[in-house]
XYZ file of C-alpha atoms in Angstrom:
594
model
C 41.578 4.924 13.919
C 42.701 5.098 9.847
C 41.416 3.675 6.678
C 43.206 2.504 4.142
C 42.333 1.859 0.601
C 43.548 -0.390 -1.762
C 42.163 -0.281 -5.764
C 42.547 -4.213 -6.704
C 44.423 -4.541 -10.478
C 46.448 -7.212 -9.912
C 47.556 -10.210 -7.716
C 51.084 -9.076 -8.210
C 50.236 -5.224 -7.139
C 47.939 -6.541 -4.378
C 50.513 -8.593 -2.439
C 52.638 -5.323 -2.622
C 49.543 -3.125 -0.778
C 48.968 -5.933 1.775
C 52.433 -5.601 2.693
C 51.718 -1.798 3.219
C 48.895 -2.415 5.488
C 51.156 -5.161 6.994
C 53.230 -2.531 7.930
C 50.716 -0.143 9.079
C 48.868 -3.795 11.576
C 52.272 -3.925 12.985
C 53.273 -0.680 14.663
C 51.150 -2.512 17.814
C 48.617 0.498 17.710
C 45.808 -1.262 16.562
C 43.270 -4.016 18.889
C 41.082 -4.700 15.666
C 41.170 -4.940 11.848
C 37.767 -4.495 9.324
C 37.885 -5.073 5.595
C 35.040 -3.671 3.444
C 34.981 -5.103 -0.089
C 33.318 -3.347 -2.633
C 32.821 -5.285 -5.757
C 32.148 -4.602 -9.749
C 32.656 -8.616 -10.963
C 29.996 -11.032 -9.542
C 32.876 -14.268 -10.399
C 32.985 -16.109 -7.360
C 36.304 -17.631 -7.632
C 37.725 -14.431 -7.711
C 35.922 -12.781 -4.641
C 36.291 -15.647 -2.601
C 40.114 -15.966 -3.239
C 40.781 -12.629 -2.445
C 38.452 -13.208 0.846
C 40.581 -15.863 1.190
C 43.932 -13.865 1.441
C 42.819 -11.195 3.451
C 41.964 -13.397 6.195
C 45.206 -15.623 5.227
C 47.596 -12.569 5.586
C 45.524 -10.425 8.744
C 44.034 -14.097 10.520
C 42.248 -11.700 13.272
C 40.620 -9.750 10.246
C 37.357 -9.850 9.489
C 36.062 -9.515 5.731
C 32.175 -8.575 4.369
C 32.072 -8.206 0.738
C 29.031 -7.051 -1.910
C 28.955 -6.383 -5.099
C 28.342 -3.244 -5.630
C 27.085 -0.825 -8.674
C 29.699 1.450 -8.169
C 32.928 1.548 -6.098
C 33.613 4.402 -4.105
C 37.689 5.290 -3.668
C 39.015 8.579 -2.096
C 34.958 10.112 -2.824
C 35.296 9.104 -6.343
C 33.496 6.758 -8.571
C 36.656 4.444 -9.735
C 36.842 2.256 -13.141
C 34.330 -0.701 -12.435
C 36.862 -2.882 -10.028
C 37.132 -4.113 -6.728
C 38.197 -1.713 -3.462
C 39.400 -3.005 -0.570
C 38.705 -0.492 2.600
C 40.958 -1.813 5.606
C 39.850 -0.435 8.798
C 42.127 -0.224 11.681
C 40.652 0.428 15.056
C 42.262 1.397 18.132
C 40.006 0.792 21.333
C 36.581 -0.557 19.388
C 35.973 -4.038 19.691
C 34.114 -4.737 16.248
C 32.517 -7.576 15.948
C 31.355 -9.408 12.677
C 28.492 -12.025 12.723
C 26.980 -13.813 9.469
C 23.984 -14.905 9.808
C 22.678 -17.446 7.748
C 19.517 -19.084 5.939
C 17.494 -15.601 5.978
C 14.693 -16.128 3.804
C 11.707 -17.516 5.482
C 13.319 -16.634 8.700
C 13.281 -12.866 8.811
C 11.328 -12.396 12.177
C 14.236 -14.677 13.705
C 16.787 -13.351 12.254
C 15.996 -10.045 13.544
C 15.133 -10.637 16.673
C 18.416 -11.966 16.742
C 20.370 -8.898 16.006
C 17.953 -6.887 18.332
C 19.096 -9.386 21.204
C 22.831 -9.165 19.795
C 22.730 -5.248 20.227
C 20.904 -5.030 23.489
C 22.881 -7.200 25.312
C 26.450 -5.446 24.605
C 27.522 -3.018 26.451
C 28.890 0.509 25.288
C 27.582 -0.532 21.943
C 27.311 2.410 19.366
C 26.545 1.006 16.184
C 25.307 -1.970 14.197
C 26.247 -1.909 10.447
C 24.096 -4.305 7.720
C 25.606 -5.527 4.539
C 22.634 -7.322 3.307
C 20.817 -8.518 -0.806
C 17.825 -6.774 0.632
C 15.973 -7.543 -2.573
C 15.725 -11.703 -1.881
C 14.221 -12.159 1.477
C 11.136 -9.296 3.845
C 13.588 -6.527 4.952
C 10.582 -5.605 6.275
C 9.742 -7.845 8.324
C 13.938 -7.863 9.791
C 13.940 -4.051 10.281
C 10.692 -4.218 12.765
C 12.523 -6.225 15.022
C 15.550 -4.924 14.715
C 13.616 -1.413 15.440
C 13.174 -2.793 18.832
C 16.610 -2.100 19.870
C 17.588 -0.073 22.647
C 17.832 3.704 21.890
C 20.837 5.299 20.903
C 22.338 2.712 18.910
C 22.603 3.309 15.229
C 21.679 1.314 12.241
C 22.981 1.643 9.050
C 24.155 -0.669 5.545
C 23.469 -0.973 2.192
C 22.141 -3.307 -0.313
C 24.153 -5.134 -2.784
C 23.570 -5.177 -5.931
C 25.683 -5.101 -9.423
C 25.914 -2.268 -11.926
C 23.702 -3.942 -14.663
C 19.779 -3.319 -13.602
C 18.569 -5.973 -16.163
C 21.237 -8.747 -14.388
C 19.994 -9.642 -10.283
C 23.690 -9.804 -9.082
C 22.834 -9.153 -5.509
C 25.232 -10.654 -3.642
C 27.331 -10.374 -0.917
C 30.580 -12.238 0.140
C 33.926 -13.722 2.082
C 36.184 -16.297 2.943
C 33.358 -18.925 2.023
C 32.077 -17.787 -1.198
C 28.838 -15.560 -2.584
C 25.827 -15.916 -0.912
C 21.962 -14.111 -1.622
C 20.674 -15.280 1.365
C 22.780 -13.954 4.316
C 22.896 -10.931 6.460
C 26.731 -9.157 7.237
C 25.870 -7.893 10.550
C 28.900 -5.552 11.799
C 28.577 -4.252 15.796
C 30.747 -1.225 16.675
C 31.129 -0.973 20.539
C 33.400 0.822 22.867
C 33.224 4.275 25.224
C 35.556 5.850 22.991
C 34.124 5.381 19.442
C 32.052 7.700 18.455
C 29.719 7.436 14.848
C 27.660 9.915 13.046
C 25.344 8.604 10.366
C 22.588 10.663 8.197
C 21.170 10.936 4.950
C 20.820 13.578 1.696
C 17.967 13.098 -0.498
C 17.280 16.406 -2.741
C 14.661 14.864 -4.674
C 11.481 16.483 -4.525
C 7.912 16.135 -4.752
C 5.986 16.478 -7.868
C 2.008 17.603 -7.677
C -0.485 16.163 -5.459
C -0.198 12.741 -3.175
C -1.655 9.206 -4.515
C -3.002 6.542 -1.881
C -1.926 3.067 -2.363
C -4.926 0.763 -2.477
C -3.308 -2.594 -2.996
C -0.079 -3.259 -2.562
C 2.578 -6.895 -1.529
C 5.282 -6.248 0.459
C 7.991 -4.500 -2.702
C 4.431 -4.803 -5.018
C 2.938 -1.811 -5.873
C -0.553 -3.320 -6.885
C -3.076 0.003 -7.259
C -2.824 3.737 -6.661
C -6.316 5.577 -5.916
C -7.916 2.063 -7.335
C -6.079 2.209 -10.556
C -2.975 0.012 -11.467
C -0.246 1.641 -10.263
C 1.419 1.919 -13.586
C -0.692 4.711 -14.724
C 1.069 7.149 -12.964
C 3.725 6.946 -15.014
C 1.291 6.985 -18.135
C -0.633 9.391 -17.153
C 1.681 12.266 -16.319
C 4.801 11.206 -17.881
C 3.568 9.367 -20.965
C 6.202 6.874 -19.951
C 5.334 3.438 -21.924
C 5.548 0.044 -20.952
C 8.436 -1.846 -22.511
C 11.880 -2.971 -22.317
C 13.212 0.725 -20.925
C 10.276 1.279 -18.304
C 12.783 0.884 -14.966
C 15.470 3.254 -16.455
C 13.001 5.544 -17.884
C 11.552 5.998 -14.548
C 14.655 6.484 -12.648
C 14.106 10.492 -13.375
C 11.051 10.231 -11.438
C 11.098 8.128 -8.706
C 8.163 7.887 -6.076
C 8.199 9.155 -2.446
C 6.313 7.528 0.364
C 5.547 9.787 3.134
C 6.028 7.312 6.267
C 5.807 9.187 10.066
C 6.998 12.570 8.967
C 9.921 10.801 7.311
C 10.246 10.048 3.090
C 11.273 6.947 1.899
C 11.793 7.356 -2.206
C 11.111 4.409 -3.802
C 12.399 3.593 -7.839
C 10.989 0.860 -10.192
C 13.009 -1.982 -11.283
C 10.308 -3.736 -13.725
C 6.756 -3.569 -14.335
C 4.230 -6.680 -14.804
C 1.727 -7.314 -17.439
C -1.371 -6.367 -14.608
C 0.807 -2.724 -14.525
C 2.106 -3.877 -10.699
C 4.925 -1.756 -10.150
C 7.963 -3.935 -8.431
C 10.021 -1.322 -6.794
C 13.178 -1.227 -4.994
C 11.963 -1.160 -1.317
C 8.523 -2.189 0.209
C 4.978 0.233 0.307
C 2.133 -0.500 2.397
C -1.853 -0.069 1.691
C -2.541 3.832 2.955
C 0.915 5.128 1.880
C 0.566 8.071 0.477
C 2.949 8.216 -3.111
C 3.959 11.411 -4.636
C 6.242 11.560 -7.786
C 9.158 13.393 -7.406
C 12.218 14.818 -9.352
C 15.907 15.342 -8.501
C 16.427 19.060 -7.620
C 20.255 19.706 -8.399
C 20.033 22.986 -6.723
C 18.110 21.159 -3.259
C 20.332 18.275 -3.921
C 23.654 20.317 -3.618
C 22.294 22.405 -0.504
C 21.283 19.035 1.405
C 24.785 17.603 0.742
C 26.585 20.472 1.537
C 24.566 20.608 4.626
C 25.720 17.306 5.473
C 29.155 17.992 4.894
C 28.688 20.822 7.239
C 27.406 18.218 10.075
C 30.810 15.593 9.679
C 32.966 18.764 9.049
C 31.985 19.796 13.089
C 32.173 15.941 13.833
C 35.913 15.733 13.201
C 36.122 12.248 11.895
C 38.889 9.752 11.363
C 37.427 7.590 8.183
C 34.042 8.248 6.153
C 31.897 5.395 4.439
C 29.656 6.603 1.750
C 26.795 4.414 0.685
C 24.998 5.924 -2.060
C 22.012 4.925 -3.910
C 22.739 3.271 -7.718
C 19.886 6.276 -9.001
C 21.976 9.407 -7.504
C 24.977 7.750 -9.928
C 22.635 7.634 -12.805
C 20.669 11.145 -12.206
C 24.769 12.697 -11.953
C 25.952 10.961 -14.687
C 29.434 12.586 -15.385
C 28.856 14.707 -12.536
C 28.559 11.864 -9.765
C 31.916 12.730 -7.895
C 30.559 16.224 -7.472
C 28.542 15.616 -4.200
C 30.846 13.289 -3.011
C 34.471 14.758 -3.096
C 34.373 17.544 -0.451
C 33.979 14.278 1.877
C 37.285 13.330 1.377
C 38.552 16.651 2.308
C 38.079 15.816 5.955
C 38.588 12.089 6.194
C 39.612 8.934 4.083
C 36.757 7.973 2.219
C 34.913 4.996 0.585
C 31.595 3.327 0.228
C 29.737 1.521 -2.854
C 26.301 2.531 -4.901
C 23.728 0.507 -3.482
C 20.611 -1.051 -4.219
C 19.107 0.453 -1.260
C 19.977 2.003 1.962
C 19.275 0.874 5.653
C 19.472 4.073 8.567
C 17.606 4.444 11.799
C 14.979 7.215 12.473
C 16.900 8.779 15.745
C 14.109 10.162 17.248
C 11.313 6.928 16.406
C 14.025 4.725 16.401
C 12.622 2.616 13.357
C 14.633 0.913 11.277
C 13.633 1.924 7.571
C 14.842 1.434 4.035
C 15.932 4.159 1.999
C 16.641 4.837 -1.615
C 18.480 7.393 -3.671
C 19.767 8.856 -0.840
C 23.505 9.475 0.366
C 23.790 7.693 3.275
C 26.931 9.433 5.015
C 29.019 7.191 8.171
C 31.539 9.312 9.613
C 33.985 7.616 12.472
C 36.198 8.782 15.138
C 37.864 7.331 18.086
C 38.250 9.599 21.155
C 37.528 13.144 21.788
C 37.227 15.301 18.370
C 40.219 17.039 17.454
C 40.493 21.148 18.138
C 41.880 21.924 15.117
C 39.444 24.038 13.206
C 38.511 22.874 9.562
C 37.176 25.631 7.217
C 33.678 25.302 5.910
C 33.522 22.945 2.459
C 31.076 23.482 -0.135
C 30.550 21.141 -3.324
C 31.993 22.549 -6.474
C 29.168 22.789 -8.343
C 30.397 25.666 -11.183
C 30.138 22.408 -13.458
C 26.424 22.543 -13.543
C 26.812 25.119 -16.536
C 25.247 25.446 -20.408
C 22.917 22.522 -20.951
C 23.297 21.295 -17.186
C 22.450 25.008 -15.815
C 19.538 24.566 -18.011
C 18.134 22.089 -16.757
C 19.069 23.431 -12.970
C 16.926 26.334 -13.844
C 14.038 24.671 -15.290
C 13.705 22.411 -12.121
C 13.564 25.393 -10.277
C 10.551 26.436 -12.668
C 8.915 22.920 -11.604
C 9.802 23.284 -7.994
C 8.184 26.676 -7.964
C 5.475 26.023 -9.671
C 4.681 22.554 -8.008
C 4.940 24.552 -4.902
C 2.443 26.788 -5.404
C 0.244 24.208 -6.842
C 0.860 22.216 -3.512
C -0.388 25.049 -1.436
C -3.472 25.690 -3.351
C -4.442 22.124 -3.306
C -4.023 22.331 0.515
C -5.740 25.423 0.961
C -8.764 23.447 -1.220
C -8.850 20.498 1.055
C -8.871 22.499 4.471
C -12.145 24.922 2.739
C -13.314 21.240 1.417
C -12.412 20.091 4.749
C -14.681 23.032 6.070
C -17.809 22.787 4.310
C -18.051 19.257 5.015
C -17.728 19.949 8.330
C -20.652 22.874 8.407
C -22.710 19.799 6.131
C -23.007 18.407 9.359
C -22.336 20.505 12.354
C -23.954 23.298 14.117
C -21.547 26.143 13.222
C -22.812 28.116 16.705
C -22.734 24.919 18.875
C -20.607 22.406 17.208
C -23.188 19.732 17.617
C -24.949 17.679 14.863
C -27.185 19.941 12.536
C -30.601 19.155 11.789
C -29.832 17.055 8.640
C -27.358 15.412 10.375
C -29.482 14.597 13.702
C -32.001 13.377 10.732
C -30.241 11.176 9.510
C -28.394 9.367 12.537
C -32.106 8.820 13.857
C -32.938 7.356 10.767
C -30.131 5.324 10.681
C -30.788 4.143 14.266
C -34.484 3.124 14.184
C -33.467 1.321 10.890
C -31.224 -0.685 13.294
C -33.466 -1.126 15.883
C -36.162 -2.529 13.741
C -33.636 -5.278 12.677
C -32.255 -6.410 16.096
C -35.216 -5.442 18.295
C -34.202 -2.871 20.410
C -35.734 -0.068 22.070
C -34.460 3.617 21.013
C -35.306 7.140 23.119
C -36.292 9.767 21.723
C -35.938 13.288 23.052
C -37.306 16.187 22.119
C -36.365 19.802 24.338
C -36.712 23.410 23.970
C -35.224 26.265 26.585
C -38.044 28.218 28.417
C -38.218 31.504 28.046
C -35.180 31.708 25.583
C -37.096 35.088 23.944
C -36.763 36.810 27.252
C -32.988 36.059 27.554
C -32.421 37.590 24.389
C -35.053 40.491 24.915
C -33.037 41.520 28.284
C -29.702 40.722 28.014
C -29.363 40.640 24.484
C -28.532 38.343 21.221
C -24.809 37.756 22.451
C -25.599 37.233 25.595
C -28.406 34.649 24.602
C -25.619 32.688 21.648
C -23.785 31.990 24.810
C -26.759 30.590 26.599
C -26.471 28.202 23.528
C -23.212 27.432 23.556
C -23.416 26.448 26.983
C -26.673 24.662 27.271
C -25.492 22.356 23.714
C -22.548 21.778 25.979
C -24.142 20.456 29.000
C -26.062 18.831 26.423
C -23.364 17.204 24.974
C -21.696 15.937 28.055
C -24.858 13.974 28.954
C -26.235 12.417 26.173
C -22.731 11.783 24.082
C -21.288 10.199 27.065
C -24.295 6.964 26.427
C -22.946 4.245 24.011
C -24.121 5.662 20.530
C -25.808 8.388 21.962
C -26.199 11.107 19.882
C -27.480 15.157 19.805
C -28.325 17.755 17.368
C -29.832 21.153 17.191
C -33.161 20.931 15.848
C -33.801 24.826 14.994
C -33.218 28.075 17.105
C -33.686 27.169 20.748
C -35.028 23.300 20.318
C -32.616 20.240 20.266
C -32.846 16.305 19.823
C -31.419 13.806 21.208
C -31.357 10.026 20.465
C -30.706 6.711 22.500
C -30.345 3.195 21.226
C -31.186 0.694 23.844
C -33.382 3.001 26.178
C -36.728 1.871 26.870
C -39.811 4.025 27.893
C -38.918 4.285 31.774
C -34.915 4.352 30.792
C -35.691 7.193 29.024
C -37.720 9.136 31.036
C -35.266 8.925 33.875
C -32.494 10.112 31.870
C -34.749 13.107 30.451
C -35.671 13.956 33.996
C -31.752 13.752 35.083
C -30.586 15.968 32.263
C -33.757 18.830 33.202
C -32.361 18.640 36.663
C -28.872 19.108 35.307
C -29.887 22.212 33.525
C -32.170 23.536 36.194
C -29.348 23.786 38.828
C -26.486 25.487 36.160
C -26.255 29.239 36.734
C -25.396 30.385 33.175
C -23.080 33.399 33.128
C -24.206 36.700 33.015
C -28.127 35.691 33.825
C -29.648 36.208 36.753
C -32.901 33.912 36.529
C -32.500 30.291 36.361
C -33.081 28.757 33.026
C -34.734 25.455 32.938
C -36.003 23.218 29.293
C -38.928 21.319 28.600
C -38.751 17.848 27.116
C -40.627 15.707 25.201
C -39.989 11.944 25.089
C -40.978 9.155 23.326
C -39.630 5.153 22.743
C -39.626 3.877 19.129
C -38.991 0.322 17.429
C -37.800 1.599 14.422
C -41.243 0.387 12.568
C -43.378 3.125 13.242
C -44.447 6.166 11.150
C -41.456 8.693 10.850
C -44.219 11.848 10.196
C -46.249 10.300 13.041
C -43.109 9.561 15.419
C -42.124 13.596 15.056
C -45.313 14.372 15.814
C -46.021 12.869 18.928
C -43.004 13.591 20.616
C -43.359 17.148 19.443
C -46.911 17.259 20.911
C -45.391 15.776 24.230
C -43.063 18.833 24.394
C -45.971 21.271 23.154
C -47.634 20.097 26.147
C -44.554 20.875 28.616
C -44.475 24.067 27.382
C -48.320 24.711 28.232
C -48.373 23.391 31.517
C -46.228 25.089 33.086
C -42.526 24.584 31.885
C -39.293 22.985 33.067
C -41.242 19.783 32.736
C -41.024 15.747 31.309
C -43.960 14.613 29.127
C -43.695 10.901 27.695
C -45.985 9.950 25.322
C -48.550 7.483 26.266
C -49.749 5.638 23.509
C-alpha cells in the first residue's frame, strides 16, 4: 500500500504528476486505485474537470471530492488549493458507492449502508465523505450504528474555509452535489485500519441541561434560551461576530461516557443556538476551552498509538476550530504524523468515528480524527517514540498555556466541590425521606404517601388498607440483649417488612416512631386487608431473629378508608385497634369495626 500526493497548480504541472502516478499504477503491484480530493475553490467546472481526468487517465479509479476548509499535504496546512491523495492498494478490494437523494431519506439511506457493510465479508472499514450540515446525520448514523461489530466508521464533513459562505459540498466525475453521501468500504484479510480521535478541550464550570432543543437547534438550557450562556459567563454579544467569537469556547455534550463538542455557527433572534452537530433534550452542556498543554499530551498520545501500528499511509481529518484555535501554530500537532507515514486529510466541518466498545456511530467536532492504514503484518523495524514540537508555544503563547492551566486548575477544584455538594445534597434529601436505621420511608414521608393515596382513592373509588403494627415486647429485647442487639431486630423486622408489603402494586411502608410502623394498600378492602395483616404476623411469628432466643411476634391494627374520612379520626381508630392488640394479649389482628 502507498499514497501519493499531488498539490494541484496547474493543468500543465498536473498532467506531469499523473504521469508519475502512471508510472507508479503500472509496475502491476497494485489490484485497486482511491483518489481523495481535498478542495479550497467551490467552482464546479473546475472540480468536475479534474474529476473528470482522474477517472479519464486511471478508468478503474475511483474519485470522492469535498471542499474542504483546509487542505492537509505531507501534515501541513498548504496555500488554500486543491490536493489530490492517490491511494494504491495491494490486496483490498475498495469499493466506492454514491448514494443519492439523501435528504428526506436518511433512515433509508442508512439502512442501506448498514446492509452494504454486513453483508461483505472480511470487511474492515466504511469511510463517509458526506455535507453533514443539509440533511439528519442523525437519523443516518442510528442505522448505520446497527452494523456488525468490528467494523469501523469514520469521514468528515465538507465544508469551505469561509464560515459566513455554506459551501458544503462534495464532488466527482458528475459535478458538486449537497445532497449525497461518498460511502467508501475497505475489505480484505490483510488490511488492517486504526482510527481514533484527540480532543484536548476541556470543560469549563458546572454542567447545563438542555430543555428544548431540534435536531442541530439548541432551543433552551436550564429553561433559559440557550444563548445566555454565552452572555452570561462570557459577556459574548449577539451580532455579526457571535459564531467566531464563540469558537474559543465551544460546548461539550456528555453522551454515554463519551464527549461530543459542539461549536456555534449562527445564533437566531429567539437566542436558539444553531450548532455544528445535533443535541438532544437531557444532554447535559458544559462550556469548555482548548487546553494547549492537554491538547499536545492527547495528540502525542495518539501518535504514540499509530507509531506501534506501523502504518503505510495516514488520513487526517481535523476539525475547521482546531485550525482556528492554532492559528500559526496548526501544523504543530499534525507534523510528527508524517514522520511515520505519508500523510493527508482536510479541516472539516465535522467528524464521523464509531464508539468501539457501544458501537454507535456519533458526530464529532474539533477533534483530530487520525486513520492510519497498513496492508499485511506490521513491519519489525522499530520506530523511536515522536513527540510534537511544541518549544513554539513561548512569550505571549506560553502565556496563555499557563493561564489555561490556572483555569484548568481552578475549574477542577471547583468541579469537585460542586460534586461533593450534590452527593451531601444528594444525602440530606435522602434522610428527608428515609429511615436512616431501616432505610424505609420516615414518618413524614409515610405521611404524606397516605395522604396522597386516600386523595386518590376518594377520586376513583377505591378501597385503601391501612396498617398499623408495633413489635411486642421490643423493651425486653433491648433490656436483655442490649441496644445493638435490638437496632438489628429493626433492621431485620423493616426488612421482612419491606419484602411483603412493597412487593403489592403501590404498596408502601414507613417507620412510624421507635418500634411502630405503617403500612398502606391501595385497592385492599376490609377482608383483603385483614388477610394480608394476618399473613405478614404469621411471617414474623415464625422468623428466628439472630442472636434472640424468644420468638418475637407484632401486633397490628387495621383499618379500610375511602379517602373521605377524617384524617385525625382515621389515626385514631386504627391506633385504638392496635392499642387493643397490645392489651389482649399480643401477637394479634384487630380491624376496626365501625
Amino acid at each position: 500500500m502507498k499514497q501519493l500526493l499531488i498539490q494541484y497548480t496547474t493543468e500543465t504541472e498536473l498532467y506531469e504528476q499523473l504521469k508519475e502516478l502512471k508510472k507508479e499504477w503500472e509496475t502491476g503491484g497494485y489490484t485497486r486505485l482511491l483518489f481523495h480530493v481535498f478542495s479550497a475553490t467551490s467552482e464546479e467546472a473546475t472540480l468536475q474537470k479534474l474529476a473528470v481526468q482522474l477517472k479519464t487517465e486511471f478508468p478503474d479509479s475511483d474519485v470522492v471530492g469535498a471542499v474542504s476548509a483546509g487542505e492537509i499535504c505531507n501534515a501541513r496546512l498548504m496555500k488554500p488549493g486543491i490536493l489530490i491523495s492517490a491511494l494504491f492498494f495491494t490486496c483490498t478490494d475498495v469499493r466506492v458507492v454514491k448514494y443519492e437523494d439523501v435528504k428526506g431519506h436518511e433512515a433509508e439511506r442508512g439502512k442501506t449502508i448498514c446492509d452494504t457493510v454486513n453483508g461483505q465479508d472480511d470487511i474492515k472499514a466504511v469511510e463517509l465523505i458526506m455535507t453533514g450540515t443539509e440533511y439528519n446525520t442523525r437519523v443516518i448514523f442510528e442505522e448505520i450504528s446497527r452494523c456488525k461489530s468490528g467494523v469501523q466508521v469514520f469521514g468528515g464533513y465538507a465544508g469551505g474555509h469561509s464560515m459566513e459562505v455554506g459551501e458544503h459540498f462534495i464532488f466527482d466525475e458528475n459535478g458538486l452535489t449537497d445532497n449525497k453521501i461518498f460511502a467508501v468500504y475497505y475489505s480484505g484479510k490483510d488490511f488492517h485500519i486504526d482510527v481514533d480521535k484527540s480532543v484536548g478541550w476541556q470543560r469549563l464550570g458546572h454542567h447545563f441541561t438542555v430543555t428544548k432543543a431540534d435536531e442541530s437547534r439548541m432551543i433552551e438550557l436550564d429553561n433559559r434560551p440557550a444563548v445566555e450562556v454565552y452572555e452570561k459567563y462570557l459577556q459574548i454579544d449577539r451580532n455579526d461576530h457571535f459564531a467566531e467569537n464563540t469558537f474559543e469556547f465551544p460546548l461539550i455534550a456528555a453522551v454515554e461516557e463519551d464527549e461530543l463538542l459542539r461549536h456555534t455557527i449562527t445564533v437566531e433572534p429567539d437566542g436558539t443556538l444553531d450548532l455544528a452537530g445535533y443535541v438532544t433534550e437531557g444532554m447535559k452542556i458544559y462550556l469548555c476551552f482548548g487546553n494547549p498543554s492537554l491538547i499536545v499530551k492527547c495528540v502525542n498520545e495518539r501518535i504514540d498509538e499509530v507509531r506501534k501500528f506501523r502504518p503505510q499511509a495516514i488520513l487526517l481529518y481535523s476539525c475547521s476550530v482546531r485550525k482556528s484555535f492554532w492559528e500559526d501554530f496548526v501544523d504543530m500537532e499534525m507534523l510528527p504524523f508524517e514522520q511515520l507515514a505519508t500523510t493527508a486529510g482536510f479541516h472539516t466541518w465535522g467528524e464521523v468515528k464509531r464508539n468501539p466498545i457501544t458501537g454507535n456511530v456519533l458526530e464529532y467536532n474539533i477533534t483530530l480524527l487520525s486513520i492510519a492504514m497498513r496492508e499485511g503484518d506490521a513491519p519489525e523495524t522499530e520506530i523511536p517514540p515522536l513527540r510534537i514540537d511544541d518549544s513554539v508555544l513561548k512569550g505571549q503563547a506560553s502565556l496563555i498555556k499557563r493561564l489555561t492551566t490556572l483555569v484548568s486548575a481552578t475549574t477542577t477544584e471547583l468541579q469537585n466541590a460542586y460534586k461533593n455538594l450534590e452527593t451531601m445534597n444528594d444525602r440530606l434529601s435522602y434522610l428527608s425521606d428515609y429511615d436512616a436505621m431501616t432505610g424505609i420511608f420516615n414518618r413524614r414521608k409515610i405521611e404524606a404517601v397516605i395522604e396522597q393515596t386516600l386523595t386518590e382513592a376518594a377520586a376513583d373509588g377505591r378501597k385503601v388498607g391501612l396498617m398499623m403494627f408495633d413489635i411486642d415486647l421490643f423493651k425486653a429485647v433491648n433490656d436483655t440483649y442490649g441496644h445493638g442487639r435490638g437496632d438489628s431486630v429493626l433492621i431485620e423486622m423493616a426488612r421482612i417488612f419491606r419484602e411483603t408489603i412493597c412487593s403489592v402494586p403501590g404498596g408502601h411502608l414507613g417507620r412510624w416512631g421507635g418500634e411502630e410502623f405503617f403500612a398502606v394498600i391501595p385497592g385492599y378492602d376490609r377482608d383483603e386487608t385483614y388477610a394480608f395483616a394476618e399473613e405478614l404476623r404469621k411471617r414474623v411469628e415464625a422468623h428466628k431473629f439472630e442472636g434472640v432466643k424468644e420468638t418475637l411476634t407484632i401486633s397490628i391494627g387495621v383499618i379500610t378508608a375511602t379517602g373521605t374520612e377524617d384524617r385525625k379520626m382515621l389515626y385514631k381508630n386504627v391506633d385504638d385497634c392496635l392499642y387493643f392488640a397490645k392489651q389482649n394479649g399480643r401477637n394479634k389482628v384487630i380491624r376496626f369495626e365501625s
